[in-house]
Structures are given as C-alpha cells and as structure tokens.
XYZ file of C-alpha atoms in Angstrom:
726
model
C -44.870 56.113 68.214
C -41.538 55.296 69.605
C -42.778 51.922 70.725
C -44.346 51.197 67.321
C -41.217 52.241 65.515
C -39.178 50.064 67.741
C -41.400 47.039 67.048
C -41.324 47.708 63.347
C -37.585 47.904 63.414
C -37.396 44.589 65.284
C -39.768 42.909 62.809
C -37.871 44.219 59.833
C -34.552 43.146 61.295
C -36.023 39.738 62.063
C -37.360 39.390 58.543
C -34.040 40.531 57.187
C -32.291 37.987 59.365
C -34.613 35.269 58.142
C -34.017 36.289 54.541
C -30.270 36.401 55.091
C -30.427 33.037 56.803
C -32.474 31.605 53.966
C -30.052 33.039 51.442
C -27.140 31.597 53.396
C -28.588 28.109 53.630
C -30.252 28.159 50.190
C -27.164 26.944 48.253
C -26.708 24.086 50.708
C -30.405 23.275 50.519
C -30.316 23.312 46.751
C -27.197 21.084 46.820
C -28.926 18.658 49.225
C -32.132 18.578 47.187
C -30.292 18.164 43.885
C -28.111 15.326 45.192
C -31.015 13.526 46.849
C -33.353 13.833 43.856
C -30.765 13.701 41.060
C -32.100 10.431 39.551
C -35.483 12.124 39.015
C -33.993 15.468 37.980
C -30.984 14.394 35.880
C -31.431 10.669 35.267
C -28.320 9.707 37.270
C -27.086 9.876 40.832
C -24.727 12.788 41.468
C -22.468 13.987 44.272
C -21.603 17.636 45.018
C -19.277 18.686 47.829
C -20.060 22.413 47.920
C -22.361 24.937 46.266
C -21.841 28.655 46.886
C -23.509 31.793 45.582
C -22.363 35.416 45.907
C -25.528 37.524 45.886
C -23.606 40.750 45.417
C -21.738 39.648 42.262
C -24.287 37.010 41.154
C -21.503 34.448 41.026
C -22.215 30.747 41.601
C -19.518 28.220 42.477
C -19.714 24.422 42.611
C -16.973 22.138 43.936
C -16.391 18.387 43.766
C -19.124 17.392 41.323
C -19.522 13.753 40.259
C -22.161 12.136 38.041
C -22.044 8.368 38.330
C -22.605 5.632 35.802
C -26.017 4.002 35.595
C -24.856 1.479 38.223
C -24.343 4.366 40.677
C -20.779 3.334 41.495
C -18.279 4.387 38.816
C -17.812 8.094 37.977
C -19.105 9.118 34.547
C -18.429 12.876 34.608
C -16.717 14.902 37.316
C -15.106 18.284 37.826
C -13.230 20.109 40.548
C -14.543 23.656 40.184
C -17.342 25.363 38.268
C -17.838 29.124 38.407
C -20.743 31.013 36.792
C -20.879 34.821 36.711
C -24.566 35.549 36.012
C -26.728 38.569 35.275
C -30.065 37.157 36.576
C -32.180 40.265 35.981
C -31.913 39.685 32.229
C -33.993 36.546 32.625
C -37.028 38.818 32.933
C -36.215 39.950 29.385
C -36.153 36.324 28.141
C -32.415 36.562 27.796
C -29.705 34.478 29.403
C -26.592 36.473 30.200
C -23.460 34.730 31.440
C -20.596 37.116 32.025
C -18.147 34.396 32.941
C -17.957 30.583 32.818
C -15.010 28.704 34.292
C -14.737 24.917 34.545
C -11.631 23.233 35.959
C -10.662 19.571 36.300
C -13.399 18.134 34.107
C -13.005 14.364 33.690
C -15.367 12.354 31.475
C -15.344 8.690 30.466
C -17.277 7.375 27.458
C -17.581 3.604 27.105
C -18.581 1.869 23.880
C -19.634 -1.774 23.733
C -20.966 -3.174 20.468
C -23.116 -0.268 19.240
C -24.177 1.068 22.657
C -22.669 3.792 24.855
C -22.683 4.413 28.584
C -24.782 7.582 28.119
C -27.651 6.050 26.134
C -29.893 6.066 29.230
C -29.300 9.815 29.683
C -30.305 10.495 26.084
C -33.532 8.556 26.559
C -34.271 10.276 29.878
C -33.758 13.817 28.630
C -35.426 13.176 25.292
C -38.591 12.178 27.164
C -38.346 15.210 29.464
C -37.852 17.610 26.556
C -40.877 16.181 24.751
C -43.030 16.753 27.830
C -41.677 20.266 28.465
C -42.149 21.466 24.902
C -45.885 20.753 24.817
C -47.537 24.162 24.626
C -44.191 25.987 24.861
C -43.621 29.236 22.986
C -41.712 29.004 19.719
C -40.083 32.393 20.361
C -36.306 31.806 20.386
C -34.543 32.444 23.665
C -31.850 35.113 23.552
C -28.458 34.520 25.100
C -25.194 36.299 25.680
C -22.245 34.206 26.840
C -18.953 35.896 27.654
C -15.537 34.604 28.730
C -16.142 30.852 28.580
C -13.104 28.880 29.763
C -12.238 25.209 30.274
C -9.013 24.229 32.054
C -7.216 20.934 32.733
C -9.941 18.665 31.392
C -9.467 14.981 30.593
C -11.510 12.779 28.273
C -11.359 8.974 28.133
C -12.881 6.872 25.358
C -13.045 3.163 26.206
C -13.756 0.939 23.211
C -14.538 -2.449 24.711
C -14.961 -3.952 21.256
C -11.199 -3.823 20.789
C -10.249 -3.443 24.476
C -8.551 -0.106 23.955
C -8.709 3.265 25.709
C -7.972 6.618 24.086
C -7.204 9.473 26.464
C -7.181 13.203 25.750
C -5.369 15.063 28.511
C -5.135 18.648 29.679
C -7.905 19.934 27.427
C -8.267 23.705 27.581
C -10.264 26.193 25.563
C -11.487 29.782 25.740
C -14.477 31.426 24.029
C -14.538 35.235 24.304
C -18.181 35.708 23.386
C -21.218 33.888 21.981
C -24.469 35.778 21.368
C -27.877 35.085 19.841
C -28.054 38.061 17.470
C -24.451 39.260 17.264
C -23.104 40.640 13.997
C -19.666 39.078 14.365
C -18.934 35.379 14.409
C -18.450 33.768 17.803
C -14.974 32.383 18.292
C -13.855 29.500 20.478
C -10.348 28.184 21.040
C -9.507 24.761 22.417
C -6.305 22.863 23.106
C -5.628 19.468 24.631
C -2.725 17.060 24.972
C -2.829 13.366 24.157
C -1.702 10.917 26.806
C 0.916 9.208 24.586
C 2.235 12.354 23.007
C 1.010 15.121 20.752
C -1.581 17.833 21.123
C -4.550 19.237 19.245
C -5.715 22.818 19.269
C -8.627 24.365 17.451
C -10.304 27.666 16.725
C -14.035 27.496 16.026
C -15.933 30.453 14.550
C -19.717 30.442 14.359
C -22.297 32.834 12.987
C -25.348 32.193 15.211
C -27.681 33.862 12.732
C -26.839 31.860 9.626
C -25.317 28.796 11.244
C -22.160 29.131 9.150
C -19.045 27.911 10.887
C -15.332 27.758 10.221
C -13.329 25.289 12.312
C -9.536 25.284 12.179
C -7.609 22.369 13.668
C -3.884 22.325 14.344
C -2.567 18.847 15.118
C 1.053 18.419 16.205
C 2.926 15.265 17.168
C -0.125 13.002 17.181
C 1.237 9.480 17.679
C -0.382 6.728 15.628
C 0.422 3.914 18.041
C -2.696 4.475 20.222
C -4.849 3.855 17.126
C -3.235 0.488 16.382
C -6.108 -1.531 17.785
C -8.607 0.339 15.622
C -6.702 -0.845 12.541
C -6.168 -4.383 13.829
C -9.629 -5.729 12.808
C -8.878 -4.772 9.198
C -5.182 -5.653 8.977
C -2.977 -8.426 10.362
C -0.333 -6.143 11.876
C 1.696 -6.050 15.070
C 2.571 -2.345 15.233
C 1.521 0.988 13.794
C 4.018 3.785 14.347
C 4.420 7.387 13.246
C 3.444 10.924 14.140
C 0.867 13.094 12.410
C 0.812 16.844 12.026
C -2.014 18.641 10.297
C -3.557 22.035 9.705
C -7.163 21.502 8.659
C -9.952 23.954 7.955
C -13.574 22.778 7.953
C -16.247 25.075 6.541
C -19.921 24.214 6.865
C -23.322 25.127 8.233
C -24.948 23.805 11.391
C -28.389 24.005 9.832
C -27.402 21.840 6.867
C -27.150 18.062 6.720
C -24.189 18.371 4.347
C -20.752 17.443 5.580
C -18.234 20.294 5.888
C -15.735 21.075 3.128
C -12.172 20.295 4.185
C -8.938 22.051 3.190
C -5.435 22.099 4.643
C -2.385 19.878 4.787
C -1.355 16.664 6.513
C 2.167 15.521 7.432
C 3.065 12.015 8.580
C 6.581 11.382 9.891
C 8.352 8.092 10.604
C 5.386 6.021 9.479
C 5.887 2.292 9.924
C 3.764 -0.862 9.951
C 4.953 -4.360 10.865
C 3.333 -7.691 10.094
C 2.632 -10.462 12.585
C 6.255 -11.597 12.287
C 7.420 -8.086 13.298
C 8.744 -7.493 9.780
C 8.418 -3.923 8.493
C 6.400 -4.128 5.282
C 5.369 -0.510 4.775
C 6.903 2.738 5.916
C 7.930 6.265 5.054
C 10.153 8.858 6.670
C 7.870 11.650 5.573
C 4.547 11.924 3.771
C 2.882 15.242 3.010
C -0.489 15.876 1.402
C -1.864 19.312 0.586
C -5.659 19.245 0.493
C -7.078 21.893 -1.798
C -10.691 20.828 -1.334
C -12.308 17.676 0.032
C -16.048 17.813 -0.587
C -17.581 14.469 0.361
C -21.065 15.733 -0.423
C -20.140 16.068 -4.104
C -17.759 13.068 -3.923
C -15.002 15.432 -5.054
C -11.406 15.179 -3.820
C -8.859 17.764 -4.943
C -5.286 17.465 -3.684
C -2.730 20.131 -4.471
C 0.153 17.748 -3.968
C 1.130 14.404 -2.497
C 4.791 13.863 -1.647
C 6.295 10.692 -0.174
C 9.944 10.717 0.926
C 12.145 7.741 1.806
C 9.406 5.153 1.606
C 9.958 1.460 2.241
C 7.940 -1.482 0.941
C 8.482 -5.182 1.478
C 6.639 -7.307 -1.080
C 6.581 -11.086 -0.826
C 5.100 -13.203 -3.597
C 4.217 -16.877 -3.584
C 2.346 -19.143 -5.967
C -1.014 -18.397 -4.337
C -0.956 -14.785 -3.185
C 1.229 -12.031 -1.687
C 1.848 -10.524 1.727
C -0.250 -7.384 1.127
C -3.325 -9.427 0.209
C -2.875 -11.496 3.351
C -2.162 -8.560 5.683
C -5.098 -6.440 4.533
C -7.391 -9.470 4.114
C -7.978 -8.757 0.442
C -8.123 -12.477 -0.276
C -11.277 -12.633 1.836
C -12.792 -9.733 -0.099
C -11.976 -11.384 -3.408
C -13.662 -14.584 -2.240
C -16.994 -12.932 -1.411
C -19.933 -13.815 -3.697
C -20.555 -11.676 -6.724
C -23.216 -8.995 -6.453
C -26.376 -9.161 -8.496
C -26.825 -7.140 -11.667
C -28.788 -4.301 -10.056
C -26.249 -3.886 -7.269
C -23.444 -3.900 -9.801
C -25.130 -1.117 -11.765
C -25.543 0.987 -8.619
C -21.922 0.414 -7.614
C -20.728 1.306 -11.090
C -22.771 4.507 -10.997
C -21.299 5.440 -7.628
C -17.799 4.702 -8.859
C -18.165 6.865 -11.932
C -19.441 9.774 -9.821
C -16.141 9.941 -7.978
C -14.187 13.065 -8.908
C -10.534 13.383 -8.003
C -7.662 15.690 -8.877
C -4.011 15.409 -7.841
C -2.134 18.397 -9.208
C 1.283 16.953 -8.382
C 2.428 13.538 -7.175
C 6.025 12.856 -6.159
C 7.873 9.951 -4.576
C 11.560 10.334 -3.682
C 14.103 7.966 -2.201
C 11.808 4.962 -2.216
C 13.021 1.442 -1.445
C 11.328 -1.825 -2.408
C 12.521 -5.236 -1.255
C 11.029 -8.019 -3.349
C 11.190 -11.705 -2.533
C 9.592 -14.876 -3.818
C 10.026 -18.611 -3.537
C 8.463 -19.585 -6.846
C 11.432 -21.729 -7.900
C 11.890 -23.509 -4.574
C 14.779 -21.214 -3.638
C 14.386 -17.692 -2.215
C 14.814 -14.914 -4.754
C 15.514 -11.479 -3.285
C 15.723 -8.236 -5.195
C 16.413 -4.711 -3.978
C 15.073 -1.569 -5.672
C 16.354 1.740 -4.314
C 16.437 5.468 -5.018
C 12.950 5.111 -6.450
C 11.489 8.360 -7.757
C 8.123 8.960 -9.363
C 6.500 12.166 -10.575
C 3.170 12.929 -12.182
C 1.104 16.041 -12.776
C -2.572 16.658 -13.407
C -3.971 13.275 -12.375
C -7.726 13.712 -12.689
C -10.804 11.543 -13.024
C -11.824 13.645 -16.026
C -8.554 13.135 -17.906
C -8.417 10.737 -20.837
C -4.675 10.276 -20.410
C -2.189 10.645 -17.553
C 1.590 10.311 -17.751
C 3.952 9.264 -14.964
C 7.751 9.257 -14.912
C 9.841 6.957 -12.726
C 13.493 6.138 -12.053
C 15.154 3.629 -9.740
C 18.335 1.666 -9.073
C 18.231 -2.118 -9.496
C 20.132 -4.138 -6.893
C 22.420 -1.184 -6.112
C 23.726 -0.894 -9.687
C 21.326 -1.094 -12.626
C 19.436 2.054 -13.602
C 15.811 2.041 -14.736
C 13.973 4.931 -16.374
C 10.290 4.591 -17.199
C 7.467 6.604 -18.680
C 3.939 5.326 -18.179
C 0.825 6.671 -19.841
C -2.639 5.439 -18.956
C -6.321 6.138 -19.059
C -7.207 6.505 -15.355
C -10.726 5.269 -16.010
C -9.634 2.199 -17.995
C -5.969 1.628 -17.207
C -6.172 -2.149 -17.683
C -7.173 -1.945 -21.358
C -5.509 1.348 -22.319
C -1.920 1.714 -21.199
C 1.440 2.700 -22.671
C 4.806 2.318 -21.019
C 8.344 2.901 -22.144
C 11.078 1.315 -20.010
C 14.841 1.623 -20.374
C 17.303 -0.323 -18.206
C 21.069 -0.073 -18.253
C 23.813 -1.966 -16.422
C 21.361 -4.481 -15.056
C 23.265 -7.364 -13.427
C 22.521 -10.647 -15.148
C 23.703 -12.795 -12.189
C 20.672 -11.489 -10.288
C 18.562 -13.747 -12.501
C 20.526 -16.928 -11.805
C 17.779 -18.541 -9.749
C 15.207 -18.089 -12.505
C 17.437 -19.044 -15.443
C 18.634 -22.081 -13.520
C 15.118 -23.179 -12.668
C 13.472 -22.589 -16.024
C 16.320 -23.081 -18.494
C 19.076 -25.023 -16.748
C 21.618 -22.182 -16.937
C 23.286 -19.770 -14.561
C 24.085 -16.315 -15.889
C 27.594 -15.743 -14.647
C 28.237 -12.215 -15.761
C 27.133 -9.523 -18.137
C 25.498 -6.122 -18.172
C 22.039 -5.850 -19.648
C 20.561 -2.882 -21.488
C 16.850 -3.307 -22.014
C 14.232 -1.226 -23.793
C 10.559 -2.049 -23.864
C 7.847 -0.102 -25.612
C 4.440 -1.468 -24.750
C 1.062 -0.340 -25.919
C -2.352 -1.619 -24.869
C -5.202 -0.180 -26.921
C -8.709 -1.384 -26.126
C -7.237 -4.592 -24.746
C -4.922 -5.298 -27.695
C -1.375 -5.815 -26.449
C 1.707 -4.865 -28.457
C 5.140 -5.070 -26.826
C 8.464 -4.404 -28.511
C 11.306 -5.730 -26.358
C 14.905 -4.966 -27.296
C 17.666 -6.574 -25.287
C 21.382 -5.753 -25.416
C 23.700 -7.865 -23.259
C 27.371 -6.975 -22.977
C 29.985 -9.580 -22.050
C 27.425 -12.276 -21.285
C 28.550 -15.745 -20.314
C 26.590 -18.729 -19.054
C 27.225 -21.906 -17.192
C 25.115 -24.930 -18.033
C 23.632 -26.829 -15.109
C 21.544 -29.954 -15.072
C 17.788 -29.788 -15.431
C 15.699 -26.709 -15.890
C 11.941 -26.761 -16.265
C 12.168 -26.135 -20.001
C 15.850 -27.012 -20.534
C 16.307 -24.314 -23.161
C 19.587 -24.220 -25.138
C 20.161 -20.702 -23.885
C 23.937 -20.896 -23.878
C 24.189 -21.795 -27.565
C 21.478 -19.267 -28.441
C 23.409 -16.505 -26.685
C 26.563 -17.617 -28.468
C 24.845 -17.400 -31.859
C 23.368 -14.011 -31.051
C 26.686 -12.581 -29.872
C 28.259 -10.215 -32.392
C 31.957 -9.556 -33.027
C 32.032 -7.072 -30.129
C 30.803 -9.690 -27.693
C 27.345 -8.119 -27.466
C 23.964 -9.800 -27.782
C 21.116 -8.013 -29.513
C 17.723 -9.648 -29.199
C 14.272 -8.515 -30.308
C 11.270 -10.131 -28.610
C 7.979 -8.784 -29.969
C 4.853 -9.819 -28.045
C 1.242 -9.658 -29.230
C -1.964 -10.672 -27.486
C -5.617 -9.965 -26.754
C -6.208 -9.145 -23.089
C -9.932 -9.693 -23.558
C -9.155 -13.371 -24.117
C -9.497 -14.983 -20.652
C -6.892 -17.593 -21.577
C -4.208 -14.919 -22.056
C -1.685 -14.486 -19.256
C 0.743 -11.656 -20.012
C 3.614 -13.175 -18.035
C 3.257 -16.538 -19.733
C 2.826 -14.830 -23.089
C 6.120 -12.952 -22.741
C 7.908 -16.065 -21.525
C 6.504 -18.201 -24.365
C 7.600 -15.601 -26.907
C 11.108 -15.491 -25.444
C 11.260 -19.285 -25.381
C 10.213 -19.447 -29.044
C 12.886 -16.930 -30.040
C 15.579 -18.962 -28.282
C 14.314 -22.233 -29.754
C 14.151 -20.854 -33.292
C 17.619 -19.361 -32.952
C 19.138 -22.713 -32.061
C 17.002 -24.612 -34.573
C 18.231 -22.434 -37.449
C 21.678 -21.122 -36.466
C 22.650 -20.455 -40.104
C 20.190 -17.562 -40.191
C 22.383 -15.762 -37.652
C 25.791 -17.024 -38.834
C 25.346 -16.193 -42.518
C 25.533 -12.522 -41.664
C 29.200 -12.976 -40.803
C 30.171 -14.337 -44.244
C 27.367 -13.229 -46.538
C 25.590 -15.231 -49.191
C 22.727 -17.656 -48.973
C 22.037 -19.534 -45.703
C 22.027 -22.740 -47.737
C 25.706 -22.248 -48.559
C 26.682 -22.878 -44.946
C 23.993 -25.383 -44.030
C 24.823 -28.279 -46.403
C 27.129 -29.358 -49.242
C 25.499 -31.613 -51.848
C 27.118 -34.002 -54.357
C 25.670 -35.998 -57.221
C 25.883 -39.768 -56.899
C 28.503 -39.902 -59.617
C 30.647 -37.018 -58.275
C 33.648 -37.713 -56.080
C 35.634 -34.544 -56.766
C 34.393 -31.218 -55.274
C 33.261 -28.521 -57.654
C 34.249 -24.819 -57.423
C 30.936 -24.196 -55.653
C 31.849 -26.792 -53.052
C 35.180 -25.064 -52.446
C 33.447 -21.685 -52.030
C 31.203 -23.251 -49.424
C 34.213 -24.663 -47.594
C 35.853 -21.233 -47.679
C 32.828 -19.748 -45.919
C 33.018 -22.395 -43.226
C 36.659 -21.515 -42.654
C 35.713 -17.834 -42.444
C 33.011 -18.632 -39.884
C 35.497 -20.550 -37.775
C 37.815 -17.556 -37.825
C 35.167 -14.901 -37.185
C 33.295 -16.850 -34.519
C 35.832 -18.236 -32.044
C 34.374 -21.003 -29.934
C 32.044 -22.173 -32.697
C 32.176 -25.925 -33.258
C 31.516 -26.919 -36.884
C 30.866 -30.526 -37.764
C 30.078 -31.858 -41.237
C 28.026 -35.038 -41.065
C 27.990 -37.166 -44.228
C 24.735 -38.797 -45.317
C 23.989 -40.893 -48.398
C 21.568 -43.626 -49.366
C 24.093 -46.349 -50.283
C 21.531 -48.415 -52.141
C 20.578 -45.520 -54.396
C 24.243 -44.724 -54.886
C 25.005 -48.335 -55.934
C 22.116 -48.221 -58.384
C 23.320 -44.933 -59.852
C 26.859 -46.284 -60.202
C 25.571 -49.516 -61.800
C 23.603 -47.546 -64.372
C 26.699 -45.484 -65.108
C 28.890 -48.584 -65.574
C 26.384 -50.365 -67.850
C 25.665 -47.051 -69.560
C 29.357 -46.745 -70.401
C 29.201 -50.136 -72.199
C 26.041 -48.948 -73.967
C 27.892 -45.831 -75.095
C 30.853 -47.835 -76.304
C 28.740 -50.222 -78.364
C 26.057 -47.833 -79.659
C 27.694 -44.420 -79.295
C 24.531 -43.267 -77.567
C 23.846 -41.640 -74.165
C 21.894 -43.999 -71.866
C 20.325 -41.080 -70.040
C 18.794 -39.719 -73.246
C 18.000 -42.996 -75.054
C 16.223 -44.692 -72.169
C 14.150 -47.107 -74.253
C 17.115 -48.285 -76.282
C 19.155 -48.553 -73.082
C 16.498 -50.728 -71.426
C 16.392 -52.999 -74.509
C 20.186 -53.203 -74.379
C 20.104 -54.280 -70.746
C 17.395 -56.907 -71.312
C 19.318 -58.286 -74.282
C 22.469 -58.721 -72.187
C 20.711 -60.104 -69.109
C 19.079 -62.820 -71.272
C 15.554 -62.585 -69.724
C 13.048 -59.933 -68.616
C 12.228 -61.144 -65.090
C 14.298 -58.278 -63.570
C 13.355 -54.639 -63.662
C 15.872 -52.200 -65.041
C 17.423 -51.385 -61.646
C 17.910 -55.030 -60.734
C 19.222 -55.852 -64.191
C 21.941 -53.184 -64.235
C 23.096 -54.255 -60.737
C 23.401 -57.843 -61.966
C 25.310 -56.753 -65.060
C 27.604 -54.383 -63.101
C 28.153 -56.817 -60.238
C 26.610 -56.041 -56.807
C 29.781 -56.544 -54.774
C 31.807 -54.452 -57.182
C 29.217 -51.628 -57.014
C 29.166 -51.759 -53.225
C 32.932 -51.352 -53.154
C 32.872 -48.473 -55.615
C 30.071 -46.745 -53.655
C 32.100 -46.841 -50.431
C 35.159 -45.630 -52.304
C 33.196 -42.649 -53.618
C 32.045 -41.763 -50.100
C 35.542 -42.075 -48.666
C 36.959 -39.939 -51.455
C 34.393 -37.173 -50.939
C 35.185 -37.047 -47.222
C 38.921 -37.090 -47.903
C 38.749 -34.407 -50.591
C 36.854 -31.966 -48.341
C 39.074 -32.694 -45.350
C 42.257 -32.208 -47.375
C 40.992 -28.861 -48.668
C 40.203 -27.611 -45.172
C 43.591 -28.681 -43.815
C 45.387 -27.198 -46.807
C 43.835 -23.772 -46.177
C 43.995 -23.924 -42.372
C 46.150 -26.623 -40.860
C 44.801 -25.811 -37.364
C 41.133 -25.951 -38.296
C 38.801 -27.694 -35.864
C 36.135 -28.352 -38.460
C 35.418 -32.069 -38.352
C 33.957 -34.387 -40.982
C 32.459 -37.731 -40.097
C 29.988 -40.204 -41.574
C 26.516 -39.931 -40.181
C 25.276 -42.700 -37.922
C 24.082 -45.516 -40.257
C 20.925 -45.805 -38.173
C 19.972 -42.185 -38.843
C 16.812 -41.820 -40.970
C 18.562 -38.982 -42.811
C 20.378 -41.580 -44.943
C 17.155 -42.809 -46.497
C 16.680 -41.421 -49.999
C 19.571 -38.983 -49.573
C 21.954 -37.859 -52.270
C 25.547 -37.558 -51.071
C 25.205 -34.721 -48.541
C 27.395 -33.053 -45.937
C 25.057 -31.556 -43.325
C 26.755 -28.763 -41.389
C 26.001 -28.862 -37.644
C 26.934 -25.937 -35.379
C 27.458 -25.937 -31.664
C 29.704 -24.602 -28.953
C 33.136 -26.119 -28.605
C 33.036 -28.745 -25.890
C 29.221 -28.929 -25.887
C 27.017 -31.800 -26.949
C 25.125 -31.029 -30.114
C 21.675 -29.566 -29.617
C 22.129 -28.447 -26.003
C-alpha cells in the first residue's frame, strides 16, 4: 500500500508538473502560433513580443503588438501594453465578463487614396469569415458584461494622399466604467485626446444597450483650423486658413436607426482668417458664436438660437467681369455649368422648398469692409467700419423678415438702414430704407470725374432712399441733400454731364442742394439693370435741370417761368413796355439772390420780316394820311392803294411796299430799331444797378434762331466764368 501510494503520488506530481509546464509555456505557444499563422487567422501579419496569463487572477497581458500593412512592412496598428482581467467561467453561461480592460500606447494609421483605404483587405477578409461562421449559428444573443475599460496615450494618424495631408490625434484617452447586455442604466464612456497642432477633444458617450438610444456629448477646445487647410483647398483658392474652434455639442440618436442624430449645442470660432493666393486677408472675424437649438438633418430642419459675429473683416474687390469671392470659391465655374433639365429642376426646387430654418437672433458687431474696384481705370477704395446688423425671427416659414444695420462710411459718414424682405422671394419682394449723413463727397471724385468730367471738392451729403420691390415692380424714392457742395470741372467724362451748373441751379439760398431722383422699373424685364436704371434717371434729372434752368430760378423771384426766359417785342416797338421793365426787374433780383449766376440776354430778330413790317407801317402811314383809314383793318383798300402807287401789279404786296418805302431806308431803320431796343434795356439795367453783370448782345447772325423770329431777347443762364451749356 505504501508502495502504491508512493507511485500514485509520483504520477500525480508528474501530471501536475506537466500541466504546470503546459500552462507556463501555453501563452508563449499561443503567441508563436498566432504570429506564425496570423495571415490565415487575422488577414495580416502581426508581431507580438510577449504574452502572459495569470491563472490565479485570470489576467492576460500582451506586450509589443504590431499589425502590419498588407505589404507586411509598415506598421498599421500597434500598442505597448494590453491587459485583460477575465472571468472565464462565465463563458459556460454564454456570457462574456471582462472585469478590466487596459490598453496603452495604441498607435493606428489610416491611409486614404482616391476612394480606397488601407484596411479594405481586412474588411473583405473578416466579412468572408463571418459569413462562413454564421451558417447554422444560434440567433440567441450573447450576453456580455464589460467593466473598467480604459485607453491611455493612444495616437491616431489619418493620411489623405488625395491632398497629401496628415491629420494626427495625439494622447487619446478614455474610460468606460461599465457596459452590459441587459443593464437598466445607460452605459457611459469618456474619451479625451489632444491634437498634434494644438487643441483637444473630449467626449462622454451614453448608450442604452436595450433600446440602442445614445447620447454623445463632445467638448472641443482650442481646435486649430490650420491642419484642415488642405481639405478646403480643392474648393477655394486660398493660401491660409487660421483660427481656433471651441464647441459643446450634444448628439442624440439610436444605433438601430438609419436616421442621423439630432444635434444641439454651441460653436465658437476665434481669430478666424482666410487669405487668398496673394496672401491678402479677404475674410476674417475675431469671434463668431452660434448657438444650435436643434439641427435635424433627417427632417432638413435647422434651428439656431443665435448667431453672433464680432469684429469681422471682409475685403471685396470688383472688376468688370467678376469679383474676388467668385474667383476664390470658384463660383464662376459653377455658374458656367450647363443648365439642368426640367425634371431635375423640379426635383431641386422641391428639395429647396423642404428646407426649414430658424434663426432666433442674428447680430454682427464691429464689422469692417474694404471695397475696391478699377472700373474707371483708376483704383477706387472705400472703407466701411463699425458695421452692425441685427435681426430677429428669421425663418423659412416667415412671409417677411426685417433687418437693421448701421455703419460708418470712410471713417466719417453714418449710415442707418432698415431692410425688409420675403426670405423665400427676396429678389422680387424687398423693401429698404436707407439714411446717410455726413457722407464725404470727395470720396466719389474718381467716379464723377470718369462719368461726368467733374471732381467733387467738398461737401457733406445727407441721403435718404425708400425702395420698394413688389412682385418685381421697382419703386425707389431718392432724396439727396448736399451741404456746401463745390465742384471742379475737368476735361472729358464718359457722359460729360453739366453737373457743376446743375448743382449751382439746385443750390438754395443756404448753400444746400435738394434733389429728388425717383426710379421706376420692372425687374421681370431682362433688359432692366438696376444700376444703369438709377444712373440713367440721375443723368436725366441733371440734363433736364440744365436744359430748363428757369424752372428752378423762378422760385427765387416768383411769377411765370416765361418772364425770366425771354423778352419779346413787336416789330414796330423800340421802347420797352411796363411788362418789359418788370421782367428786367426780376432779372436784377435773380442776379442779387443768386451770386455767381451769369445772365446773358441774346437778341434775335428776322431782319427781313422786320423790314417788311416797317415798310408796311411807312406806306400805311401815307395811306392813313390820304384816306384816313387804318391799313391793318382795310386790307383790300390798302392793297389797291399800293398797286395804284406802284403803277403795275407784277409785285406782290410785300415787294410793293418795300419798293415804295425804299429798301435801303427800311434796312437802316430796322437796324436802328434793334440798336435802340438793346440800348433801352441796357440803360435800364445800369440805371437800377450800375454794377450789374447782366450782358446784352446780338445773337450770332448764323444762328437759326433768327429765322422767322420777332424781336426777342433770349435769356441764357450759366455760371460766371463758364462757357454756356457746360
């Protein structure tokens, strides 16, 4: 018995030794087998330095793991340490229990080229394996209980070879206290990682394993935009993209649903800046904040609590063909694409109308806009600052939205505006009310010089515009007040408008100019260009003002415009009548009330008709003396009288009276009458104002105005020292 017991003891100890030996070498054997057969088991070659297992605590440890790329040379995924604290007996209950999971030093690299990734072969390999394994498998769900899951010091690299750019997430860490198959509480996971070029992201993820409902909260701080520059580059011609992003976002969804999660939260962007290919900043903002009340992309619904932009900067450059924003964002290419067919257009229109948006409050403060163009051949630069804009209740369902804006023009002029529009048809239904004060007229010198041949030297402008577009019908009421305006005439000008004289005529006794420019048009007419329409209307107002100056001057002296536009005589009158003197008095008043106004009286008369009238009067006087009858009333008897004295009837009455009166004598008398009229008017003007600058001169004999004219003094107005009509 003693011998048998001794043998049994030896056998048992030997078996125990073998078992212990097997258990000791089993991890190494498993490591060797897994590494050697990893292409068949995992689809890739792997390396593993150590594999250990504590049979007393059921804890497995792996060190120095590497999974290589498909070429077997470059690392794809690696980690320093993996620790699993298992409860293996629960596997007999169809339940996986992990009491601890710790992974340190994970490093993974994902490479994208065209539309393929460096893990596509793994997806194909494991998809095939899963299909084979699931044939005949039980549909009973496997239970699991995962506790204390932790990831430390992980790094993730995303290499986008399409744009030759790498994004790196560094020092990723997260902790999940518990995840279970049938737990009543939501599982919760926390993760945090730093970005290589600054900033970090941390998240808390809560999941209900039963329903699939999840709630993911993301906290982003100091995320630099510069690493994403190359992702924007294919869509925008830019050199730099700068700024930092902070955000608190909450995503709520369900893993079992194909719907996208609903997003809420807020986003802050600081020191945002974009430069063009010439390294010129064209868009920027010191601070932008958006509060997202609900973003539901499934319902195409976007609700923002507020959008606030502080200290923004915009550089806008316009030329005759396009502008810098169209070029930078390649909108010219989009505009040049072929038109879609009718069916596509209907679908796009339907999608557009389904968009739902709400912005409860929009605010812009401290904005700056630098505008430049070269439309006239010379650079025109304009600076808008202290721009502020506010609006409330901007919605896709609203029929009308109102916005309020203020800004400073070129560091001095103030603009206040109110804009109302239909957000669904803002091109054809729009109202705006603009008021500008202390706008500097010299800022417009380039344009006035180019288009009108004038430079605006000085003057403050006050401008009000009330515009209304209703179903495409445009009505604009422009009111312009210019204080202390003065102009300098230069040569040329595309339209060479007589702006200086027009401004002079429009200037009141206080030195102010008041001008109304109403504009009307049909925007549905493809030939209508609003800018050209406004300019044409302004040009017509200026032209009409200069063409009929008496309409503006008569207000200074009262009466009929005809009283100050011309003074008429009868052919037989050489002495002014009381009416003529009243007209001269008004001209003297105008000269006094409108300093700088040049008044010239140009004398026109048809000398031939005047000679004929004088000849009739001379012969008529003889007729009166001999017959005691009026030749103007007794025309037949007068004609018989003339024929009797002429001795034959080969002349008509006009020729006959000239022969009887004597042509040379009548010519002399006619000139004497003209000279006397001019002298009489000139003497009266000098008698009542010896320093008057009103001039009287005969009209150019070649002027067509002489033909058929009664004796007439046409009053011409201009600026002193200016050539008439300019």
